[in-house]
Amino acid sequence: MELIKVEQLIKRFDDLVAVDRVNFAIEEGEIFGFLGPNGAGKTTTLSILSTLLKPTSGKAWVNGYDVETQKSQVRQSIGVVFQDPTLDEELTARENMDIHGRLYGMKHRREKIDALLNLVELDNRKNQLVKQFSGGMKRRLEIARGLLHEPRILFLDEPTLGLDPQTRNHLWDYIRELNQKKGVTIILTTHYMDEAEKLSDRVAIIDHGRIIALDTPGALKEQLGGSMIRIESHESGKVSEKLSGLQWLSNLNAHNGYVDVTLQNAEKRIAEVIKALNDVPVESVSLQIPTLEDVFLSYTGRTIRDQEASARDRIRQRRKAARR
Amino acid sequence: MKALSAIYTIWYRNVLKYFRMKSRIIGSLGMPFFFLVIIGFGLNSTIAIPGMQVDYVEFIAPGIIAMSILFSSMFSGVQLVIDKQVGFLKETLVAPVSRLHLMIGQALGGATTALMQGILVLVISLFIGVNLPSISGILIALLFMFLIGLSFTSVGIAFASRMEDTHGFQLIVNFVLFPVFFLSGALFPLDRIPGWLSFLTYIDPLTYGVEGIRYGMLGVSQIAPVLSFAALGGFLIAMLLLGSLLFNKIKI
Ligand SMILES: Nc1ncnc2c1ncn2[C@@H]1O[C@H](COP(=O)(O)OP(=O)(O)OP(=O)(O)O)[C@@H](O)[C@H]1O
Ligand SMILES: [Mg+2]
């Protein structure tokens, strides 16, 4: 069943087209990732889906409800963890949860609050003021809070932004667990390739407001023709000659002392490649498995990292823009 | 039912935060206390209020109570701007709750905490020599105190809806609250003042609040309580509408 459907969605801010004719559908139970550089339009898309922004044109349905005309039903169906923090730091973890539960009209909150705080391992800190929490703890609390009213769909906007690698890994585990154990459909945005790759069932790569590719991480990488083996040798001509007989190479490219061959399942075939080289002298052999970064590069001619201006600057810029 | 629970939630959060900030409670009692003691007693023997059988301290006590409510009311607006800044506002805006209900909860929460501040000042004034009013007098005073709180909390919310940081509130305090307070007849009787000043006092909504509290506490006032109630009530409705309208327009 399709839990989210978006048709020809456009959002303009004055002259700037932040979301440009976007179409996609998300199935129940999926973890769906939006991967894109700063300013790509990820947050704007989520804001429209969570009814906080009105689309300029196009249509979107969440849990079967129209985001423009059935706001209340949409809001009841979703949990949102915003990119920027939204906790009341002067209150305790429990109180933040409790106020959320009340806002969503929940009668029996207590047990659910305890269970969720337990899930994110904050049960021993529930009576502590949130301002004393670390960044990772705050993020976990926000995720727990977003789940309190048992939404079918959870939006996570840059869930691990600014967290250290260990905390990120930890959060990824939570997200997977939620998806598997509770059956929550998850839509996350990120500009970390590894995050998109490791977590998502499907990834939409978004740039300048447009979805430029959408598929499983595996399929996206396969479009590049598989992995690459790079052979460094003085006699690259001979290397090319020896390898050109191999049927399963999808591409061979020799350039100043290197021979790059692309092929599927490179990690399994590397031994055969080396065997085929026989007695040709070789300096080094390296295996390069493509990442989503390479996919992004192949579509845009740029890397995501190039554009990674500090996310904090972005936030500040947006605040300024909103003030106008 | 759902609406009530949403309004209650926002109200509850405001009150919860109020009780947590002991220093704010004590701190904002400072100015009313000094006004009562220094100005009240300082001028007590010098000033006689014509046509009223009351001391000057008794005369200004309702005005000082109104002042503490007026200034506390603004805090609800400040809280709203802080909620915008720390992002908490988004958490409430994305909940399945209408903005009108959020605004009403915020206004009632702010009015309640402002009322509590006012009650503290009322109690202080009883200790320093104001006679204990009758029960019905106290109820009338409380009604007017609440109306002042709710109106000016709505004013605070209206301002806050258009602001991105709290600096602007300093301006509002200086250019709105102080004039509203000094023009209100909190410190001087309304007859015997020059015409232009008299005009300004009569368009100041706080004048009617002060007069209402005065009637409740002292049993005498210069403006008939029914008229005060009507004027303040009208102002309240206008401010609630303005506050809701601007709150509804908040962009995130
Ligand atoms: N309220 C606004 N007013 C004007 N422009 C806006 C507003 N919100 C977003 N934008 C612009 O729209 C574009 C998309 O922004 P968006 O926040 O959706 O990007 P993003 O993909 O979430 O980026 P990031 O990774 O930095 O969070 C940016 O160019 C941004 O400056
Ligand atoms: Mg974003």
Coordinates of C-alpha atoms and ligand atoms in Angstrom, one line a residue:
Chain A
M1 CA 0.0 0.0 0.0
E2 CA 1.2 3.5 -0.8
L3 CA 1.5 5.6 2.3
I4 CA 2.8 8.6 0.6
K5 CA 2.2 9.8 -2.9
V6 CA 3.5 13.0 -4.4
E7 CA 2.6 14.3 -7.9
Q8 CA 4.3 17.2 -9.7
L9 CA 5.1 19.0 -6.5
I10 CA 6.5 22.5 -6.8
K11 CA 7.5 25.0 -4.1
R12 CA 8.7 28.4 -5.0
F13 CA 10.2 31.0 -2.7
D14 CA 9.9 34.2 -4.8
D15 CA 12.3 33.4 -7.7
L16 CA 13.9 30.4 -6.1
V17 CA 12.4 27.0 -7.1
A18 CA 13.1 24.9 -3.9
V19 CA 11.1 21.9 -5.1
D20 CA 10.8 21.3 -8.8
R21 CA 8.2 18.9 -10.2
V22 CA 8.8 16.1 -7.8
N23 CA 7.0 12.8 -8.1
F24 CA 7.4 9.7 -5.9
A25 CA 5.5 7.1 -3.9
I26 CA 6.5 5.4 -0.7
E27 CA 5.2 2.0 0.3
E28 CA 4.2 0.9 3.7
G29 CA 7.1 -0.4 5.8
E30 CA 9.8 1.2 3.7
I31 CA 12.8 3.3 4.9
F32 CA 13.0 5.9 2.2
G33 CA 16.0 8.2 2.0
F34 CA 16.3 11.6 0.5
L35 CA 20.0 12.2 -0.3
G36 CA 21.2 15.6 -1.5
P37 CA 23.5 18.5 -0.8
N38 CA 22.6 21.6 1.2
G39 CA 19.8 23.6 -0.2
A40 CA 18.6 20.7 -2.4
G41 CA 15.0 21.0 -1.2
K42 CA 14.9 18.1 1.3
T43 CA 13.5 20.0 4.2
T44 CA 11.1 21.9 2.0
T45 CA 9.7 18.7 0.7
L46 CA 9.2 17.3 4.2
S47 CA 7.7 20.6 5.4
I48 CA 5.1 20.3 2.7
L49 CA 4.4 16.6 3.6
S50 CA 4.0 17.6 7.2
T51 CA 1.5 20.4 6.4
L52 CA 3.8 23.2 7.6
L53 CA 4.3 24.7 4.1
K54 CA 1.8 25.1 1.4
P55 CA 2.9 23.8 -2.0
T56 CA 3.0 26.3 -4.9
S57 CA 1.4 23.6 -7.0
G58 CA 1.1 19.9 -7.3
K59 CA -0.5 17.3 -4.9
A60 CA 0.6 15.2 -2.0
W61 CA -1.1 12.6 0.1
V62 CA 0.1 11.2 3.3
N63 CA -1.6 8.0 4.7
G64 CA -4.3 8.7 2.0
Y65 CA -5.0 12.2 3.2
D66 CA -4.5 15.4 1.2
V67 CA -1.8 17.6 2.9
E68 CA -3.6 20.7 2.0
T69 CA -7.2 19.9 2.8
Q70 CA -6.9 17.2 5.5
K71 CA -4.2 18.7 7.6
S72 CA -5.4 17.3 10.9
Q73 CA -5.6 13.7 9.7
V74 CA -2.2 14.0 8.1
R75 CA -0.7 15.4 11.3
Q76 CA -2.2 12.6 13.4
S77 CA -0.6 10.1 11.0
I78 CA 2.9 11.4 11.2
G79 CA 5.7 11.9 13.7
V80 CA 8.3 14.5 12.8
V81 CA 11.8 15.0 13.9
F82 CA 12.9 18.3 12.5
Q83 CA 16.3 19.2 11.3
D84 CA 16.7 21.9 14.0
P85 CA 16.0 21.0 17.6
T86 CA 12.4 21.5 18.9
L87 CA 12.6 20.4 22.5
D88 CA 11.7 22.6 25.5
E89 CA 15.1 22.5 27.2
E90 CA 13.7 24.0 30.4
L91 CA 11.5 21.0 30.9
T92 CA 12.5 17.4 31.7
A93 CA 12.5 14.6 29.2
R94 CA 9.3 13.2 30.7
E95 CA 7.6 16.6 30.6
N96 CA 8.5 17.0 27.0
M97 CA 7.0 13.6 26.2
D98 CA 4.0 14.3 28.4
I99 CA 3.1 17.6 26.7
H100 CA 3.4 15.9 23.3
G101 CA 1.1 13.1 24.4
R102 CA -1.5 15.7 25.7
L103 CA -1.3 17.7 22.4
Y104 CA -2.1 14.5 20.5
G105 CA -5.0 13.8 22.8
M106 CA -3.5 10.6 24.3
K107 CA -5.3 9.2 27.3
H108 CA -2.9 6.5 28.6
R109 CA 0.4 8.1 28.1
R110 CA 2.4 7.0 31.1
E111 CA 3.3 3.4 30.1
K112 CA 4.0 4.4 26.5
I113 CA 6.3 7.2 27.6
D114 CA 8.2 4.9 29.8
A115 CA 8.5 2.2 27.1
L116 CA 9.7 4.7 24.5
L117 CA 12.2 6.3 26.9
N118 CA 13.4 2.8 27.6
L119 CA 13.8 2.0 23.9
V120 CA 16.0 5.0 23.4
E121 CA 17.8 4.3 26.7
L122 CA 16.9 7.5 28.4
D123 CA 14.7 5.9 31.1
N124 CA 17.3 6.7 33.8
R125 CA 17.3 10.3 32.8
K126 CA 13.6 11.0 32.3
N127 CA 13.4 13.5 35.2
Q128 CA 16.4 15.5 34.1
L129 CA 16.1 18.8 32.4
V130 CA 16.7 18.5 28.7
K131 CA 19.3 21.3 28.7
Q132 CA 21.6 18.9 30.5
F133 CA 21.4 16.4 27.7
S134 CA 24.1 15.7 25.0
G135 CA 23.3 16.2 21.4
G136 CA 22.8 12.5 20.8
M137 CA 20.5 12.2 23.8
K138 CA 18.4 15.1 22.6
R139 CA 18.1 13.5 19.2
R140 CA 17.0 10.2 20.7
L141 CA 14.5 12.0 22.9
E142 CA 13.1 13.7 19.8
I143 CA 12.7 10.4 18.0
A144 CA 11.0 8.9 21.0
R145 CA 8.7 11.9 21.2
G146 CA 7.9 11.7 17.5
L147 CA 6.8 8.1 18.0
L148 CA 4.7 8.6 21.1
H149 CA 1.3 9.0 19.4
E150 CA 2.1 5.8 17.3
P151 CA 2.2 7.4 13.9
R152 CA 2.3 5.1 10.9
I153 CA 4.9 7.4 9.3
L154 CA 8.0 9.0 10.8
F155 CA 9.8 11.9 9.2
L156 CA 13.5 12.2 10.2
D157 CA 15.1 15.4 8.8
E158 CA 18.9 14.9 9.0
P159 CA 18.6 12.6 12.1
T160 CA 22.3 12.4 12.8
L161 CA 23.5 15.9 11.8
G162 CA 26.3 17.0 14.0
L163 CA 26.6 13.7 15.9
D164 CA 29.8 11.7 16.4
P165 CA 30.2 8.5 14.4
Q166 CA 29.5 6.3 17.4
T167 CA 26.3 8.0 18.2
R168 CA 25.3 8.0 14.6
N169 CA 25.7 4.2 14.4
H170 CA 23.7 3.9 17.6
L171 CA 20.9 6.0 16.1
W172 CA 20.9 4.0 12.9
D173 CA 20.3 0.8 14.9
Y174 CA 17.3 2.5 16.6
I175 CA 15.9 3.6 13.3
R176 CA 16.2 0.1 11.8
E177 CA 14.7 -1.4 14.9
L178 CA 11.7 0.9 14.8
N179 CA 11.1 0.1 11.2
Q180 CA 11.3 -3.7 11.7
K181 CA 9.7 -4.1 15.1
K182 CA 7.1 -1.5 15.0
G183 CA 6.5 -1.5 11.3
V184 CA 6.9 2.3 11.1
T185 CA 7.4 3.7 7.6
I186 CA 10.4 6.0 7.7
I187 CA 11.3 8.9 5.5
L188 CA 14.7 10.4 6.2
T189 CA 16.8 13.1 4.7
T190 CA 20.5 13.2 4.8
H191 CA 23.5 14.5 3.0
Y192 CA 25.7 11.6 4.3
M193 CA 26.0 8.9 1.7
D194 CA 26.7 6.2 4.2
E195 CA 23.6 7.0 6.1
A196 CA 21.4 6.9 2.9
E197 CA 23.1 3.7 1.8
K198 CA 23.1 1.8 5.1
L199 CA 19.6 2.7 6.2
S200 CA 17.4 3.1 3.2
D201 CA 15.5 0.5 1.2
R202 CA 15.2 3.1 -1.6
V203 CA 17.0 6.4 -2.1
A204 CA 15.9 9.5 -4.0
I205 CA 18.9 11.6 -5.0
I206 CA 17.7 15.2 -5.0
D207 CA 19.6 18.2 -6.3
H208 CA 18.3 21.8 -7.0
G209 CA 14.8 20.7 -6.1
R210 CA 14.7 17.8 -8.6
I211 CA 14.8 14.1 -8.0
I212 CA 17.6 13.0 -10.4
A213 CA 17.6 9.3 -9.5
L214 CA 15.4 7.0 -7.4
D215 CA 16.1 3.4 -6.7
T216 CA 17.6 0.9 -4.2
P217 CA 21.1 1.9 -3.3
G218 CA 22.3 -1.3 -5.0
A219 CA 20.5 -0.6 -8.2
L220 CA 21.7 3.0 -8.3
K221 CA 25.3 1.9 -8.0
E222 CA 24.9 -0.9 -10.5
Q223 CA 23.8 1.7 -13.1
L224 CA 27.4 2.9 -13.0
G225 CA 28.5 -0.5 -14.4
G226 CA 29.6 -2.1 -11.2
S227 CA 32.8 -1.6 -9.3
M228 CA 36.2 -0.6 -10.6
I229 CA 39.6 -2.3 -10.4
R230 CA 42.5 0.0 -10.9
I231 CA 45.8 -1.5 -12.0
E232 CA 48.9 0.6 -11.9
S233 CA 51.6 -0.6 -14.2
H234 CA 54.5 0.7 -16.4
E235 CA 53.3 -1.5 -19.2
S236 CA 49.7 -0.5 -19.2
G237 CA 49.5 -1.3 -22.9
K238 CA 50.2 -5.0 -22.1
V239 CA 47.8 -4.9 -19.3
S240 CA 45.0 -3.7 -21.5
E241 CA 45.9 -6.4 -24.1
K242 CA 45.8 -9.2 -21.6
L243 CA 42.5 -8.0 -20.0
S244 CA 40.7 -7.3 -23.2
G245 CA 39.9 -11.0 -23.7
L246 CA 37.8 -11.1 -20.5
Q247 CA 34.1 -11.3 -21.4
W248 CA 32.7 -9.9 -18.2
L249 CA 34.4 -6.5 -18.2
S250 CA 31.9 -3.8 -18.8
N251 CA 34.5 -1.1 -19.5
L252 CA 38.3 -0.7 -19.8
N253 CA 40.0 2.6 -19.7
A254 CA 43.8 3.1 -19.8
H255 CA 45.3 6.5 -18.8
N256 CA 48.8 7.6 -17.7
G257 CA 50.1 4.4 -16.1
Y258 CA 46.7 3.2 -14.9
V259 CA 44.2 0.8 -16.3
D260 CA 40.7 1.1 -14.9
V261 CA 38.3 -1.7 -15.5
T262 CA 34.7 -1.7 -14.5
L263 CA 32.8 -4.9 -13.8
Q264 CA 30.0 -6.4 -11.7
N265 CA 31.0 -8.2 -8.5
A266 CA 34.6 -6.9 -8.7
E267 CA 35.5 -8.2 -5.3
K268 CA 34.8 -11.8 -6.4
R269 CA 36.6 -11.4 -9.7
I270 CA 39.7 -9.6 -8.6
A271 CA 41.7 -12.9 -8.3
E272 CA 40.8 -13.9 -11.9
V273 CA 41.9 -10.4 -13.1
I274 CA 45.2 -10.8 -11.4
K275 CA 45.6 -14.3 -12.8
A276 CA 44.9 -13.1 -16.3
L277 CA 47.7 -10.5 -16.0
N278 CA 50.1 -13.4 -15.8
D279 CA 53.7 -12.2 -15.8
V280 CA 53.0 -8.5 -16.8
P281 CA 54.8 -6.4 -14.1
V282 CA 52.2 -4.6 -11.9
E283 CA 52.9 -1.9 -9.2
S284 CA 49.6 -2.0 -7.5
V285 CA 46.0 -3.2 -7.7
S286 CA 43.2 -1.5 -6.0
L287 CA 39.5 -2.2 -5.8
Q288 CA 37.1 0.7 -5.8
I289 CA 33.5 0.0 -4.9
P290 CA 31.2 2.8 -6.0
T291 CA 29.3 4.7 -3.5
L292 CA 26.2 6.9 -3.8
E293 CA 28.6 9.7 -4.0
D294 CA 29.8 8.3 -7.4
V295 CA 26.2 8.1 -8.4
F296 CA 25.6 11.7 -7.5
L297 CA 28.8 12.6 -9.3
S298 CA 27.8 10.8 -12.5
Y299 CA 24.4 12.6 -12.6
T300 CA 25.6 16.1 -11.7
G301 CA 29.3 16.3 -12.4
R302 CA 29.8 17.4 -8.8
T303 CA 30.3 15.7 -5.5
I304 CA 27.9 16.2 -2.6
R305 CA 30.9 17.0 -0.3
D306 CA 31.9 19.9 -2.5
Q307 CA 28.7 21.6 -1.5
E308 CA 28.7 20.8 2.1
A309 CA 28.8 24.3 3.4
S310 CA 28.4 24.1 7.2
A311 CA 24.9 23.1 7.9
R312 CA 24.7 25.7 10.7
D313 CA 25.2 28.4 8.2
R314 CA 22.3 27.1 6.3
I315 CA 20.1 27.3 9.3
R316 CA 21.1 30.8 9.9
Q317 CA 20.5 31.8 6.3
R318 CA 17.1 30.3 6.4
R319 CA 16.2 32.2 9.6
K320 CA 17.2 35.4 7.9
A321 CA 15.2 34.5 4.8
A322 CA 12.2 33.8 7.0
R323 CA 12.5 37.2 8.7
R324 CA 12.1 39.0 5.4
Chain B
M1 CA -13.1 17.9 23.8
K2 CA -9.9 17.7 21.7
A3 CA -9.9 21.5 21.6
L4 CA -10.2 21.8 25.3
S5 CA -7.4 19.3 25.9
A6 CA -5.1 21.2 23.5
I7 CA -5.9 24.5 25.2
Y8 CA -5.3 23.0 28.6
T9 CA -2.0 21.5 27.5
I10 CA -0.6 24.8 26.3
W11 CA -2.0 26.5 29.5
Y12 CA -0.4 23.8 31.6
R13 CA 3.0 24.2 30.1
N14 CA 3.0 28.0 30.7
V15 CA 1.9 27.5 34.3
L16 CA 4.5 24.7 34.9
K17 CA 7.3 26.9 33.5
Y18 CA 6.1 29.8 35.7
F19 CA 6.4 27.9 38.9
R20 CA 9.8 26.6 37.9
M21 CA 11.2 30.1 37.6
K22 CA 11.2 31.2 41.2
S23 CA 13.6 34.0 40.5
R24 CA 11.3 35.5 37.9
I25 CA 8.4 35.4 40.4
I26 CA 10.4 37.2 43.1
G27 CA 12.2 39.5 40.6
S28 CA 9.1 40.9 39.1
L29 CA 7.7 41.7 42.5
G30 CA 10.5 44.1 43.1
M31 CA 9.2 47.1 41.1
P32 CA 5.6 46.9 42.4
F33 CA 6.9 46.6 45.9
F34 CA 9.1 49.7 45.7
F35 CA 6.3 51.7 44.0
L36 CA 3.9 50.8 46.8
V37 CA 6.3 51.5 49.6
I38 CA 8.3 54.4 48.3
I39 CA 5.8 56.3 46.2
G40 CA 2.8 55.2 48.2
F41 CA 4.2 56.1 51.6
G42 CA 6.4 58.9 50.3
L43 CA 3.4 60.8 49.1
N44 CA 0.9 59.5 51.5
S45 CA 0.8 62.6 53.8
T46 CA 1.3 65.1 50.9
I47 CA -1.5 64.0 48.7
A48 CA -5.2 63.8 49.5
I49 CA -7.5 62.4 46.9
P50 CA -10.4 64.8 46.4
G51 CA -13.8 63.1 46.7
M52 CA -12.5 59.8 48.0
Q53 CA -12.0 58.9 51.6
V54 CA -8.8 56.9 51.0
D55 CA -5.1 57.3 51.6
Y56 CA -2.7 57.7 48.7
V57 CA -1.3 54.3 49.3
E58 CA -4.7 52.8 49.0
F59 CA -5.4 54.9 46.0
I60 CA -2.4 53.6 44.0
A61 CA -2.5 50.0 45.2
P62 CA -4.9 48.9 42.5
G63 CA -2.8 50.8 39.9
I64 CA 0.4 49.0 41.1
I65 CA -1.4 45.6 41.0
A66 CA -2.5 46.4 37.4
M67 CA 1.1 47.4 36.6
S68 CA 2.5 44.1 37.8
I69 CA -0.1 42.2 35.7
L70 CA 0.6 44.4 32.7
F71 CA 4.3 43.7 32.8
S72 CA 3.9 40.0 33.5
S73 CA 1.6 39.7 30.6
M74 CA 4.3 40.6 28.2
F75 CA 6.3 37.6 29.4
S76 CA 3.9 35.3 27.6
G77 CA 4.9 37.1 24.4
V78 CA 8.6 36.7 25.2
Q79 CA 8.0 33.0 25.8
L80 CA 6.5 32.7 22.4
V81 CA 9.5 34.4 20.7
I82 CA 11.8 32.0 22.7
D83 CA 9.7 29.1 21.5
K84 CA 10.2 30.3 18.0
Q85 CA 13.9 30.6 18.5
V86 CA 14.5 27.2 20.2
G87 CA 12.1 25.6 17.7
F88 CA 9.6 24.3 20.2
L89 CA 6.9 26.3 18.4
K90 CA 7.2 23.9 15.5
E91 CA 6.5 20.9 17.7
T92 CA 3.2 22.5 18.6
L93 CA 2.4 23.7 15.1
V94 CA 2.8 20.2 13.6
A95 CA 0.5 18.7 16.2
P96 CA -3.1 18.0 15.1
V97 CA -4.4 21.1 16.9
S98 CA -5.7 24.3 15.4
R99 CA -3.7 27.4 15.7
L100 CA -6.6 29.2 17.3
H101 CA -6.6 26.7 20.2
L102 CA -2.8 27.1 20.6
M103 CA -3.2 30.8 20.8
I104 CA -6.0 30.6 23.3
G105 CA -4.0 28.2 25.4
Q106 CA -1.0 30.5 25.3
A107 CA -3.2 33.6 26.2
L108 CA -4.9 31.8 29.1
G109 CA -1.6 30.5 30.4
G110 CA 0.0 34.0 30.2
A111 CA -3.1 35.5 31.8
T112 CA -3.1 33.0 34.6
T113 CA 0.5 33.6 35.5
A114 CA 0.0 37.4 35.3
L115 CA -3.0 37.1 37.5
M116 CA -0.9 35.2 40.1
Q117 CA 1.7 38.0 40.0
G118 CA -1.2 40.4 40.6
I119 CA -2.5 38.4 43.5
L120 CA 0.9 38.4 45.1
V121 CA 1.0 42.2 44.9
L122 CA -2.5 42.4 46.2
V123 CA -1.4 40.4 49.2
I124 CA 1.6 42.6 49.7
S125 CA -0.7 45.7 49.6
L126 CA -2.9 44.2 52.3
F127 CA 0.2 43.8 54.5
I128 CA 1.2 47.4 54.2
G129 CA -2.0 49.0 55.2
V130 CA -4.7 48.6 52.5
N131 CA -7.9 47.4 54.2
L132 CA -9.2 43.9 53.4
P133 CA -12.0 44.3 50.9
S134 CA -15.2 42.3 51.1
I135 CA -15.5 39.0 49.3
S136 CA -17.5 40.4 46.5
G137 CA -15.0 43.3 46.3
I138 CA -12.2 40.8 45.9
L139 CA -14.0 38.9 43.3
I140 CA -14.6 42.0 41.3
A141 CA -11.0 43.0 41.6
L142 CA -9.9 39.5 40.5
L143 CA -12.2 39.7 37.5
F144 CA -10.7 42.9 36.3
M145 CA -7.2 41.6 37.0
F146 CA -7.8 38.6 34.9
L147 CA -9.3 40.8 32.1
I148 CA -6.2 43.0 32.1
G149 CA -4.0 39.9 32.0
L150 CA -5.8 38.2 29.2
S151 CA -5.9 41.4 27.1
F152 CA -2.3 42.3 27.4
T153 CA -1.1 38.7 27.0
S154 CA -2.9 38.8 23.7
V155 CA -1.1 42.1 22.9
G156 CA 2.2 40.3 23.7
I157 CA 1.3 37.4 21.5
A158 CA 0.4 39.7 18.7
F159 CA 3.7 41.5 18.9
A160 CA 5.6 38.2 19.3
S161 CA 4.0 36.7 16.2
R162 CA 5.8 39.3 14.2
M163 CA 9.1 39.1 16.0
E164 CA 12.1 36.9 15.5
D165 CA 14.1 37.8 18.6
T166 CA 13.4 39.1 22.1
H167 CA 15.2 42.5 21.7
G168 CA 12.1 44.1 20.3
F169 CA 10.4 43.6 23.7
Q170 CA 12.6 46.2 25.3
L171 CA 11.1 48.7 22.9
I172 CA 7.6 47.6 23.6
V173 CA 8.2 47.9 27.3
N174 CA 9.5 51.5 26.9
F175 CA 7.2 52.7 24.2
V176 CA 4.0 50.8 25.0
L177 CA 3.9 49.5 28.5
F178 CA 5.3 52.6 30.3
P179 CA 3.0 55.0 28.5
V180 CA 0.0 52.7 29.1
F181 CA 0.9 52.5 32.7
F182 CA 1.5 56.2 33.4
L183 CA -1.5 57.3 31.4
S184 CA -3.8 54.9 33.1
G185 CA -4.7 56.9 36.2
A186 CA -2.9 54.4 38.3
L187 CA -1.1 57.2 40.1
F188 CA -3.4 60.2 39.8
P189 CA -7.1 60.9 39.9
L190 CA -8.8 61.4 36.5
D191 CA -10.5 64.8 37.1
R192 CA -8.3 67.8 37.6
I193 CA -5.9 67.0 34.8
P194 CA -5.4 69.0 31.6
G195 CA -7.8 68.2 28.7
W196 CA -5.2 66.6 26.4
L197 CA -4.0 64.4 29.2
S198 CA -7.5 63.5 30.1
F199 CA -8.2 62.5 26.6
L200 CA -5.2 60.1 26.6
T201 CA -6.2 58.6 29.9
Y202 CA -9.6 57.8 28.6
I203 CA -8.4 56.0 25.5
D204 CA -5.9 54.0 27.6
P205 CA -7.6 50.6 28.1
L206 CA -5.6 50.1 31.3
T207 CA -7.5 53.0 32.9
Y208 CA -10.7 50.9 32.9
G209 CA -8.8 48.0 34.4
V210 CA -7.4 50.1 37.2
E211 CA -10.7 51.7 37.9
G212 CA -12.4 48.3 38.0
I213 CA -9.8 46.9 40.5
R214 CA -10.2 50.1 42.5
Y215 CA -13.9 49.7 42.7
G216 CA -13.5 46.1 43.9
M217 CA -10.8 47.0 46.5
L218 CA -12.0 50.4 47.8
G219 CA -15.6 50.4 46.9
V220 CA -15.3 53.7 45.1
S221 CA -14.1 54.6 41.6
Q222 CA -14.3 57.5 39.2
I223 CA -15.6 55.5 36.3
A224 CA -18.7 53.3 36.8
P225 CA -17.7 49.6 37.1
V226 CA -20.1 48.6 34.4
L227 CA -18.6 51.1 32.0
S228 CA -15.1 49.9 32.9
F229 CA -16.1 46.3 32.3
A230 CA -17.6 47.1 28.9
A231 CA -14.6 49.1 27.8
L232 CA -12.0 46.5 29.0
G233 CA -14.2 43.7 27.6
G234 CA -14.3 45.4 24.2
F235 CA -10.5 45.9 24.3
L236 CA -10.0 42.2 25.2
I237 CA -12.1 40.9 22.3
A238 CA -10.3 43.2 19.9
M239 CA -6.9 42.0 21.2
L240 CA -7.8 38.4 21.2
L241 CA -8.9 38.7 17.5
L242 CA -5.7 40.6 16.7
G243 CA -3.5 38.1 18.5
S244 CA -5.2 35.1 16.8
L245 CA -5.0 36.7 13.4
L246 CA -1.3 37.4 13.7
F247 CA -0.5 34.0 15.4
N248 CA -2.3 32.4 12.5
K249 CA 0.1 34.1 10.1
I250 CA 3.3 32.9 11.8
K251 CA 5.6 31.3 9.2
I252 CA 8.1 28.8 10.2
Ligands
LIG1 N1 11.3 30.1 4.1 C1 12.2 30.2 3.1 N2 12.2 31.3 2.4 C2 13.1 31.5 1.3 N3 13.8 30.5 0.8 C3 13.8 29.3 1.5 C4 13.0 29.1 2.6 N4 13.2 27.8 3.1 C5 14.0 27.3 2.2 N5 14.5 28.1 1.3 C6 15.4 27.9 0.2 O1 15.0 26.7 -0.5 C7 16.1 25.9 -0.9 C8 15.9 24.5 -0.3 O2 16.0 24.5 1.1 P1 15.9 23.3 2.0 O3 15.9 23.7 3.4 O4 14.7 22.5 1.5 O5 17.2 22.5 1.6 P2 17.7 21.1 2.3 O6 17.9 20.1 1.2 O7 16.9 20.7 3.4 O8 19.2 21.6 2.7 P3 20.0 21.3 4.0 O9 20.8 20.1 3.7 O10 20.9 22.4 4.2 O11 19.1 21.1 5.2 C9 17.3 26.6 -0.3 O12 17.9 27.3 -1.4 C10 16.8 27.5 0.7 O13 17.6 28.7 0.9
MG2 MG 17.3 20.5 5.4

